[in-house]
Structures are given as structure tokens and as C-alpha cells.
Amino acid sequence: MADFPATIDQLVRARADEYGPKPMVIDRHMRLSYTELDATTRAIAAAFVDAGVSKGTRVGLIMPNGVRWVQTAVALMRIGAVLVPLSTLLAPRELVAQLRVASVQHLVAVEEFRGHRYHDDLSEYDLAADLPALQRVWTPDQLPEPSDAAVAAVDAITATVTPADTMAVVFTSGSSGPPKGVIHSHRNALGAVWAGLGARCIDADTRLYLPMPFFWVGGFGSGILSALLAGATLITEEIPRPETTLKLLERERVTLFRGWPDQAEAVARQAESIGADLSALRPGSLEALLPPSQRAQPGARAKLFGMTESFGPYCGYPADTDMPRPAWGSCGKPFAGTEVRIVDTETGDPAPPGIVGMIQIRGPNTLRGICRRSREEVFTPDGYYPTGDLGHLDGDGFLFYHGRSDDMFKVSGATVYPSEVEQALRGIDGVQNTFVTEVSGAVGAVVVGGESVEALRAAARKRLSAFKVPTVWLLVDSDDAIPRGGTGKPDIRALRAMLEHQVRRA
């Protein structure tokens, strides 16, 4: 693997020297070149130094996507402060819990976003008792003008930051259990992003549209740090809507659209209705926005696979290239810098190729730890991190995902992996989406689209072993009927309740 700048400060300086006036990040109202990123983040860093932020200080950040998020975050990381990106979706109790877990000392938060008033939320708490580490809460506009002494000190401070220093604490989205504060160093985070650039088809010529929130690894790593490492241009927006997204795609001649498939489909419908010009988009973008001739067959392209603990994807294959036919449906191969092994879920013994087990990962690109947990609680004795994901490796090293270990269930003593059933059902004509879970000891499926339960059941029997065929079905008209949590992930408990209601009605 080629060398890359191993701290954020080194990276910003190197890219400013190389790309200068080229746009680094663009939102609907602002644009920032690589030169301007270097200059403005030095000034913001100096303001933080004057405010008492130094190397190792933990600083929470609550802001919507945009140029200012990038500037604030980069300024903090350049001087070795520990960035703690916090979700704009957090309820007051969740916000306080994450501030406490990460021992946040300074919090920079906008006054309001999408109905959330973060400063008002915190005013309801006794901060001295509930958040003893928290020293100050301010808005982005309250940062002071930096003193000459602080400006002069920034270069000396950045010179002390090493690749091994903690760069960020990133919270998992909490799809099951409470969110975890995952600790990443400059070296491991940048290494993880660097290893996946080729698979994501990002290079210096890329104009990348990415709507994913920057407080998640999907936006932070696959967006901001990907653009910085590649010398690309990142385009984003606070609140994605098909009409505003289309204007950005056209105006900025976006070449690579990454995000959510349902968003891409909504944008594609809007583009078709108004005749928008998306000719700049290239393969590797979400396929709903590409001409039919550039779309792959189902399963031919890898599903990039990763997690907060791996700082984004750790497994993949070039997004514009079909995998070998036996690997269709897989997540591709592990990237350099991450070792993957499969172990038996009960014994912990390594599993041979083709056998489903727990996925474990280790290597220089993986997490350094988890807040308030000892190393022994997080890693195996030989340094692997048990992901909680299920999968198998084939003989050629391609990884196939089989869902979460806490999602699998047994029917008549046989193990059912929801992801396997979902994949089979999504291959049936007319099915737009599907979600599978255990309900009353049976396999239940909520299906978006589909002709009838009878037709679905008949088609499923041709694709699945008899014990995997759902016996409880619920058909809904659109994805809007799927209950989701604050992060946008399906709410499995609510889906199970819907299916249980269906059982009672039968």
C-alpha cells in the first residue's frame, strides 16, 4: 500500500500544497478550496486554543452537514483535540448519555436543527452533577477571534500530534443495545479510508455527492476523509430532498453519487419527470441514477461492508466492476490493513471456508478501543474484535454476510438467518423490499410490493429450504409503512409487533 499522510494536519497541508484552489467541499451556500481549508482551519484552531482547547481535549460537535462542519472538525483534529461527532437526531437523554460516556469537555452545537434545540435540552439538566467533565457549551458563532499568540502557537501544537494519538470518538448508531463510543486514532482511521478508496471509485477527479450525516462514519470517513485523501471534491447538503439534490448534481457536475438506494430512486424519478441532465455521473454511483446499459445484474457488484468499529468499509470490490460469478452476492474481499476470520459462535474456534460463523476483525485499520471498556472487554486475547456479525468466507476469500448474531433464530431446531431469507425474497418479481424476523416461533416477513401472499410463498419455496419459507406474511404498499428508528434503520421490534398482530388477526 502506498504511503499516505498519517495525521489530519499532515493531510491538510499536503493537499493544500498539491491542489490549492481546487474545491474541497461544497454545500448549497458555500464552497471551500483546499487552500482555504488550510487557512481557515488554522484560524479556527487558534480560536479553540484561546478558548482552552488543547491536545487531548474532547470536543463534541452537533451541526448539520456543510462546509462549517468540515472546517470545525478539521480545525479540532489538526491540534490533536479529540473530535466527538454527535447525532443531530439525539433526544435530550441520549445526548446527555453520550456526552457522559465520551467525557466531553467542550460542546459546540447549533441552537436548533429540525426541531431539536440542543442548548435548551441541556438547560434542563444539572450539568455539574450530570456532566462533570463538561466545561463549556457554545454555538459555532461564539468562538472568539484568535489572538496573535494563539495563531503563532498552532504550528507548534500540530507538530506534537502523532499518528497514534486519538483522533475521534464515534458513536455507533445503536441498532441494538445502547450506542458505543468507538475510539479511533489518526493512523487507523486514515488507513481504513485509504484502503477503501479504490473500491469506492474515488480519485482526484471525483466530484462526490454524499448526503450521509457527517456524524456517522458513512459521512465522516466515506465523505470528508475520502475526499481529503484522494484530493477529490465533496458535495453535500443539510437536508436532502430530490429537488434540491438534483440542482446540486447538475450545477456541480457530480460524477459519483453515493448514499441511500431509496434516495437515489426518488432522485431518479424526479430527474426523469423534469428531464434533468445527469450525464456526468459515472459507474460506481448508485444504479438507479445510471442509464440501464451501465447497471449491473443483481448481486454482481459487491455490497461494501463495514461498521463504526472498522471506520467504514473493511471489505469490498471496485464498485464499477462485476465480481467473479461465484462471488455474486458477496461483500467482496477484505481490504489491506484488516484481517478477517470466521469463528464458531459457540466454541470460538476458527471455521473453515463455507461455514457461517461470527466475523472477527483485527489490524492497523481497526478501532483502538471503546470508551469505558478495558481492552480485555473489547478484544480477544489474540487481538481480534468480535463484530457480532455473521458471515462466511469462500475458498477465494470473498466474504458473504448473513446478518447479526443477535438477529438469527431457530425454527424447529434449525438456524434461520434473516438476511438470507430477505435476499431470496428480494429476487422475486414485484418485491421492492422485505424485512424478516422471528415471530411466535416462526419465520415472519414484511414485504413491500408483491402480487399476493400465495404467489410469494410459491416463489419462496423455489428459492429456500422449507423451514426458511415465511409462514407469517404482511404485505405493505410502500417503504413508508416500514417503522424506522431515529437513525433510519428498520425498527425490528415494531416490525415484529406488526407481524404478531397479523397472527392474532388470522
Short mmCIF file of N, CA and C in Angstrom, two decimals, residues 241-324:
data_model
loop_
_atom_site.label_atom_id
_atom_site.label_comp_id
_atom_site.label_asym_id
_atom_site.label_seq_id
_atom_site.Cartn_x
_atom_site.Cartn_y
_atom_site.Cartn_z
N ARG A 241 -33.33 16.62 -0.34
CA ARG A 241 -34.65 16.50 -0.95
C ARG A 241 -34.43 16.32 -2.45
N PRO A 242 -35.26 15.52 -3.13
CA PRO A 242 -35.00 15.25 -4.55
C PRO A 242 -34.78 16.51 -5.39
N GLU A 243 -35.58 17.55 -5.16
CA GLU A 243 -35.46 18.73 -6.00
C GLU A 243 -34.16 19.50 -5.73
N THR A 244 -33.76 19.62 -4.46
CA THR A 244 -32.51 20.33 -4.16
C THR A 244 -31.30 19.48 -4.54
N THR A 245 -31.41 18.18 -4.33
CA THR A 245 -30.31 17.29 -4.70
C THR A 245 -30.05 17.34 -6.19
N LEU A 246 -31.11 17.33 -6.99
CA LEU A 246 -30.95 17.40 -8.44
C LEU A 246 -30.24 18.67 -8.87
N LYS A 247 -30.60 19.78 -8.26
CA LYS A 247 -29.95 21.05 -8.61
C LYS A 247 -28.46 20.99 -8.32
N LEU A 248 -28.10 20.38 -7.18
CA LEU A 248 -26.68 20.23 -6.85
C LEU A 248 -25.97 19.32 -7.84
N LEU A 249 -26.61 18.19 -8.16
CA LEU A 249 -25.99 17.23 -9.09
C LEU A 249 -25.71 17.88 -10.43
N GLU A 250 -26.67 18.66 -10.92
CA GLU A 250 -26.50 19.31 -12.22
C GLU A 250 -25.50 20.46 -12.14
N ARG A 251 -25.68 21.33 -11.14
CA ARG A 251 -24.83 22.52 -11.03
C ARG A 251 -23.37 22.17 -10.85
N GLU A 252 -23.10 21.14 -10.05
CA GLU A 252 -21.72 20.79 -9.71
C GLU A 252 -21.15 19.67 -10.56
N ARG A 253 -21.92 19.21 -11.54
CA ARG A 253 -21.47 18.15 -12.43
C ARG A 253 -20.90 16.97 -11.63
N VAL A 254 -21.71 16.48 -10.71
CA VAL A 254 -21.31 15.38 -9.83
C VAL A 254 -21.02 14.13 -10.66
N THR A 255 -19.90 13.48 -10.35
CA THR A 255 -19.52 12.27 -11.09
C THR A 255 -19.82 10.99 -10.33
N LEU A 256 -19.94 11.09 -8.99
CA LEU A 256 -20.14 9.88 -8.19
C LEU A 256 -21.20 10.17 -7.13
N PHE A 257 -22.29 9.42 -7.18
CA PHE A 257 -23.40 9.59 -6.23
C PHE A 257 -23.40 8.38 -5.31
N ARG A 258 -23.09 8.63 -4.03
CA ARG A 258 -23.15 7.58 -3.03
C ARG A 258 -24.15 8.02 -1.96
N GLY A 259 -24.87 7.09 -1.40
CA GLY A 259 -25.86 7.44 -0.40
C GLY A 259 -26.78 6.27 -0.15
N TRP A 260 -28.08 6.56 -0.08
CA TRP A 260 -29.06 5.52 0.19
C TRP A 260 -29.79 5.15 -1.10
N PRO A 261 -30.01 3.85 -1.34
CA PRO A 261 -30.71 3.44 -2.57
C PRO A 261 -32.08 4.09 -2.72
N ASP A 262 -32.85 4.23 -1.61
CA ASP A 262 -34.18 4.81 -1.76
C ASP A 262 -34.10 6.28 -2.14
N GLN A 263 -33.05 6.98 -1.66
CA GLN A 263 -32.86 8.37 -2.06
C GLN A 263 -32.53 8.45 -3.55
N ALA A 264 -31.66 7.55 -4.01
CA ALA A 264 -31.30 7.55 -5.42
C ALA A 264 -32.52 7.30 -6.29
N GLU A 265 -33.39 6.40 -5.86
CA GLU A 265 -34.60 6.11 -6.63
C GLU A 265 -35.53 7.31 -6.69
N ALA A 266 -35.66 8.02 -5.56
CA ALA A 266 -36.51 9.21 -5.54
C ALA A 266 -35.94 10.30 -6.44
N VAL A 267 -34.62 10.48 -6.41
CA VAL A 267 -33.98 11.48 -7.27
C VAL A 267 -34.12 11.09 -8.74
N ALA A 268 -33.99 9.80 -9.03
CA ALA A 268 -34.12 9.33 -10.41
C ALA A 268 -35.52 9.60 -10.96
N ARG A 269 -36.53 9.38 -10.13
CA ARG A 269 -37.91 9.66 -10.57
C ARG A 269 -38.09 11.14 -10.87
N GLN A 270 -37.54 11.99 -9.99
CA GLN A 270 -37.64 13.43 -10.19
C GLN A 270 -36.88 13.85 -11.45
N ALA A 271 -35.69 13.27 -11.65
CA ALA A 271 -34.88 13.61 -12.81
C ALA A 271 -35.60 13.26 -14.11
N GLU A 272 -36.27 12.10 -14.12
CA GLU A 272 -36.99 11.68 -15.31
C GLU A 272 -38.16 12.60 -15.61
N SER A 273 -38.84 13.06 -14.56
CA SER A 273 -40.03 13.88 -14.76
C SER A 273 -39.69 15.26 -15.29
N ILE A 274 -38.49 15.79 -14.96
CA ILE A 274 -38.13 17.14 -15.41
C ILE A 274 -37.04 17.13 -16.47
N GLY A 275 -36.54 15.95 -16.82
CA GLY A 275 -35.51 15.85 -17.84
C GLY A 275 -34.17 16.40 -17.40
N ALA A 276 -33.79 16.15 -16.16
CA ALA A 276 -32.52 16.66 -15.63
C ALA A 276 -31.33 15.99 -16.32
N ASP A 277 -30.24 16.72 -16.41
CA ASP A 277 -29.02 16.22 -17.05
C ASP A 277 -28.10 15.62 -15.99
N LEU A 278 -28.02 14.30 -15.97
CA LEU A 278 -27.14 13.60 -15.04
C LEU A 278 -26.04 12.86 -15.78
N SER A 279 -25.69 13.36 -16.94
CA SER A 279 -24.73 12.66 -17.80
C SER A 279 -23.33 12.62 -17.22
N ALA A 280 -23.03 13.47 -16.22
CA ALA A 280 -21.70 13.46 -15.63
C ALA A 280 -21.49 12.26 -14.70
N LEU A 281 -22.57 11.64 -14.24
CA LEU A 281 -22.45 10.51 -13.33
C LEU A 281 -21.77 9.33 -14.02
N ARG A 282 -20.91 8.65 -13.28
CA ARG A 282 -20.18 7.53 -13.87
C ARG A 282 -20.45 6.26 -13.07
N PRO A 283 -20.13 5.10 -13.65
CA PRO A 283 -20.32 3.84 -12.93
C PRO A 283 -19.62 3.87 -11.57
N GLY A 284 -20.24 3.17 -10.63
CA GLY A 284 -19.83 3.27 -9.24
C GLY A 284 -20.84 4.05 -8.44
N SER A 285 -21.64 4.89 -9.13
CA SER A 285 -22.75 5.58 -8.50
C SER A 285 -23.88 4.59 -8.24
N LEU A 286 -24.82 4.99 -7.37
CA LEU A 286 -25.98 4.13 -7.15
C LEU A 286 -26.73 3.97 -8.47
N GLU A 287 -27.12 2.74 -8.76
CA GLU A 287 -27.50 2.39 -10.13
C GLU A 287 -28.83 2.98 -10.58
N ALA A 288 -29.70 3.36 -9.66
CA ALA A 288 -30.98 3.95 -10.06
C ALA A 288 -30.76 5.21 -10.89
N LEU A 289 -29.62 5.87 -10.72
CA LEU A 289 -29.34 7.12 -11.42
C LEU A 289 -28.52 6.93 -12.70
N LEU A 290 -28.14 5.70 -12.99
CA LEU A 290 -27.33 5.42 -14.18
C LEU A 290 -28.21 4.92 -15.32
N PRO A 291 -27.78 5.11 -16.56
CA PRO A 291 -28.52 4.54 -17.70
C PRO A 291 -28.59 3.02 -17.56
N PRO A 292 -29.66 2.41 -18.05
CA PRO A 292 -29.80 0.95 -17.94
C PRO A 292 -28.58 0.18 -18.45
N SER A 293 -27.92 0.70 -19.47
CA SER A 293 -26.77 -0.01 -20.05
C SER A 293 -25.59 -0.09 -19.09
N GLN A 294 -25.58 0.78 -18.07
CA GLN A 294 -24.46 0.80 -17.12
C GLN A 294 -24.80 0.09 -15.81
N ARG A 295 -25.98 -0.49 -15.72
CA ARG A 295 -26.37 -1.15 -14.48
C ARG A 295 -25.97 -2.62 -14.50
N ALA A 296 -25.60 -3.11 -13.34
CA ALA A 296 -25.16 -4.49 -13.23
C ALA A 296 -26.34 -5.41 -12.95
N GLN A 297 -26.13 -6.69 -13.17
CA GLN A 297 -27.14 -7.67 -12.78
C GLN A 297 -27.18 -7.79 -11.26
N PRO A 298 -28.34 -8.16 -10.70
CA PRO A 298 -28.44 -8.28 -9.23
C PRO A 298 -27.36 -9.19 -8.66
N GLY A 299 -26.64 -8.68 -7.66
CA GLY A 299 -25.62 -9.47 -6.99
C GLY A 299 -24.24 -9.42 -7.59
N ALA A 300 -24.12 -8.82 -8.79
CA ALA A 300 -22.83 -8.84 -9.47
C ALA A 300 -21.81 -7.90 -8.84
N ARG A 301 -22.30 -6.82 -8.24
CA ARG A 301 -21.40 -5.85 -7.61
C ARG A 301 -21.37 -6.07 -6.10
N ALA A 302 -20.23 -5.81 -5.50
CA ALA A 302 -20.08 -6.04 -4.06
C ALA A 302 -20.90 -5.04 -3.26
N LYS A 303 -21.40 -5.50 -2.14
CA LYS A 303 -22.03 -4.62 -1.17
C LYS A 303 -20.94 -4.22 -0.17
N LEU A 304 -20.41 -3.01 -0.31
CA LEU A 304 -19.36 -2.57 0.60
C LEU A 304 -19.80 -2.80 2.03
N PHE A 305 -18.92 -3.38 2.83
CA PHE A 305 -19.33 -3.84 4.15
C PHE A 305 -18.37 -3.34 5.22
N GLY A 306 -18.92 -2.75 6.26
CA GLY A 306 -18.09 -2.28 7.35
C GLY A 306 -18.95 -1.86 8.53
N MET A 307 -18.34 -1.13 9.44
CA MET A 307 -19.02 -0.73 10.66
C MET A 307 -18.25 0.43 11.29
N THR A 308 -18.83 1.02 12.32
CA THR A 308 -18.15 2.11 13.01
C THR A 308 -16.80 1.65 13.55
N GLU A 309 -16.75 0.44 14.06
CA GLU A 309 -15.52 -0.07 14.66
C GLU A 309 -14.39 -0.26 13.65
N SER A 310 -14.72 -0.41 12.39
CA SER A 310 -13.69 -0.53 11.35
C SER A 310 -13.50 0.78 10.61
N PHE A 311 -14.12 1.83 11.10
CA PHE A 311 -14.13 3.16 10.48
C PHE A 311 -14.57 3.09 9.02
N GLY A 312 -15.72 2.44 8.83
CA GLY A 312 -16.28 2.33 7.49
C GLY A 312 -16.02 0.98 6.87
N PRO A 313 -16.14 0.89 5.56
CA PRO A 313 -15.98 -0.41 4.89
C PRO A 313 -14.61 -1.03 5.12
N TYR A 314 -14.60 -2.31 5.43
CA TYR A 314 -13.33 -3.04 5.50
C TYR A 314 -13.30 -4.16 4.48
N CYS A 315 -14.34 -4.23 3.68
CA CYS A 315 -14.48 -5.31 2.71
C CYS A 315 -15.21 -4.76 1.49
N GLY A 316 -14.75 -5.11 0.29
CA GLY A 316 -15.43 -4.62 -0.90
C GLY A 316 -14.76 -5.09 -2.17
N TYR A 317 -15.13 -4.45 -3.27
CA TYR A 317 -14.64 -4.76 -4.60
C TYR A 317 -14.95 -3.52 -5.42
N PRO A 318 -14.18 -3.18 -6.45
CA PRO A 318 -14.47 -1.96 -7.21
C PRO A 318 -15.96 -1.83 -7.55
N ALA A 319 -16.54 -0.69 -7.19
CA ALA A 319 -17.99 -0.52 -7.31
C ALA A 319 -18.47 -0.46 -8.75
N ASP A 320 -17.55 -0.31 -9.71
CA ASP A 320 -17.94 -0.26 -11.11
C ASP A 320 -17.60 -1.55 -11.85
N THR A 321 -17.29 -2.62 -11.11
CA THR A 321 -16.80 -3.87 -11.72
C THR A 321 -17.55 -5.07 -11.18
N ASP A 322 -17.98 -5.97 -12.07
CA ASP A 322 -18.61 -7.21 -11.64
C ASP A 322 -17.58 -8.13 -10.97
N MET A 323 -18.00 -8.77 -9.90
CA MET A 323 -17.15 -9.77 -9.26
C MET A 323 -17.16 -11.06 -10.07
N PRO A 324 -16.22 -11.97 -9.79
CA PRO A 324 -16.31 -13.30 -10.41
C PRO A 324 -17.66 -13.94 -10.08
#
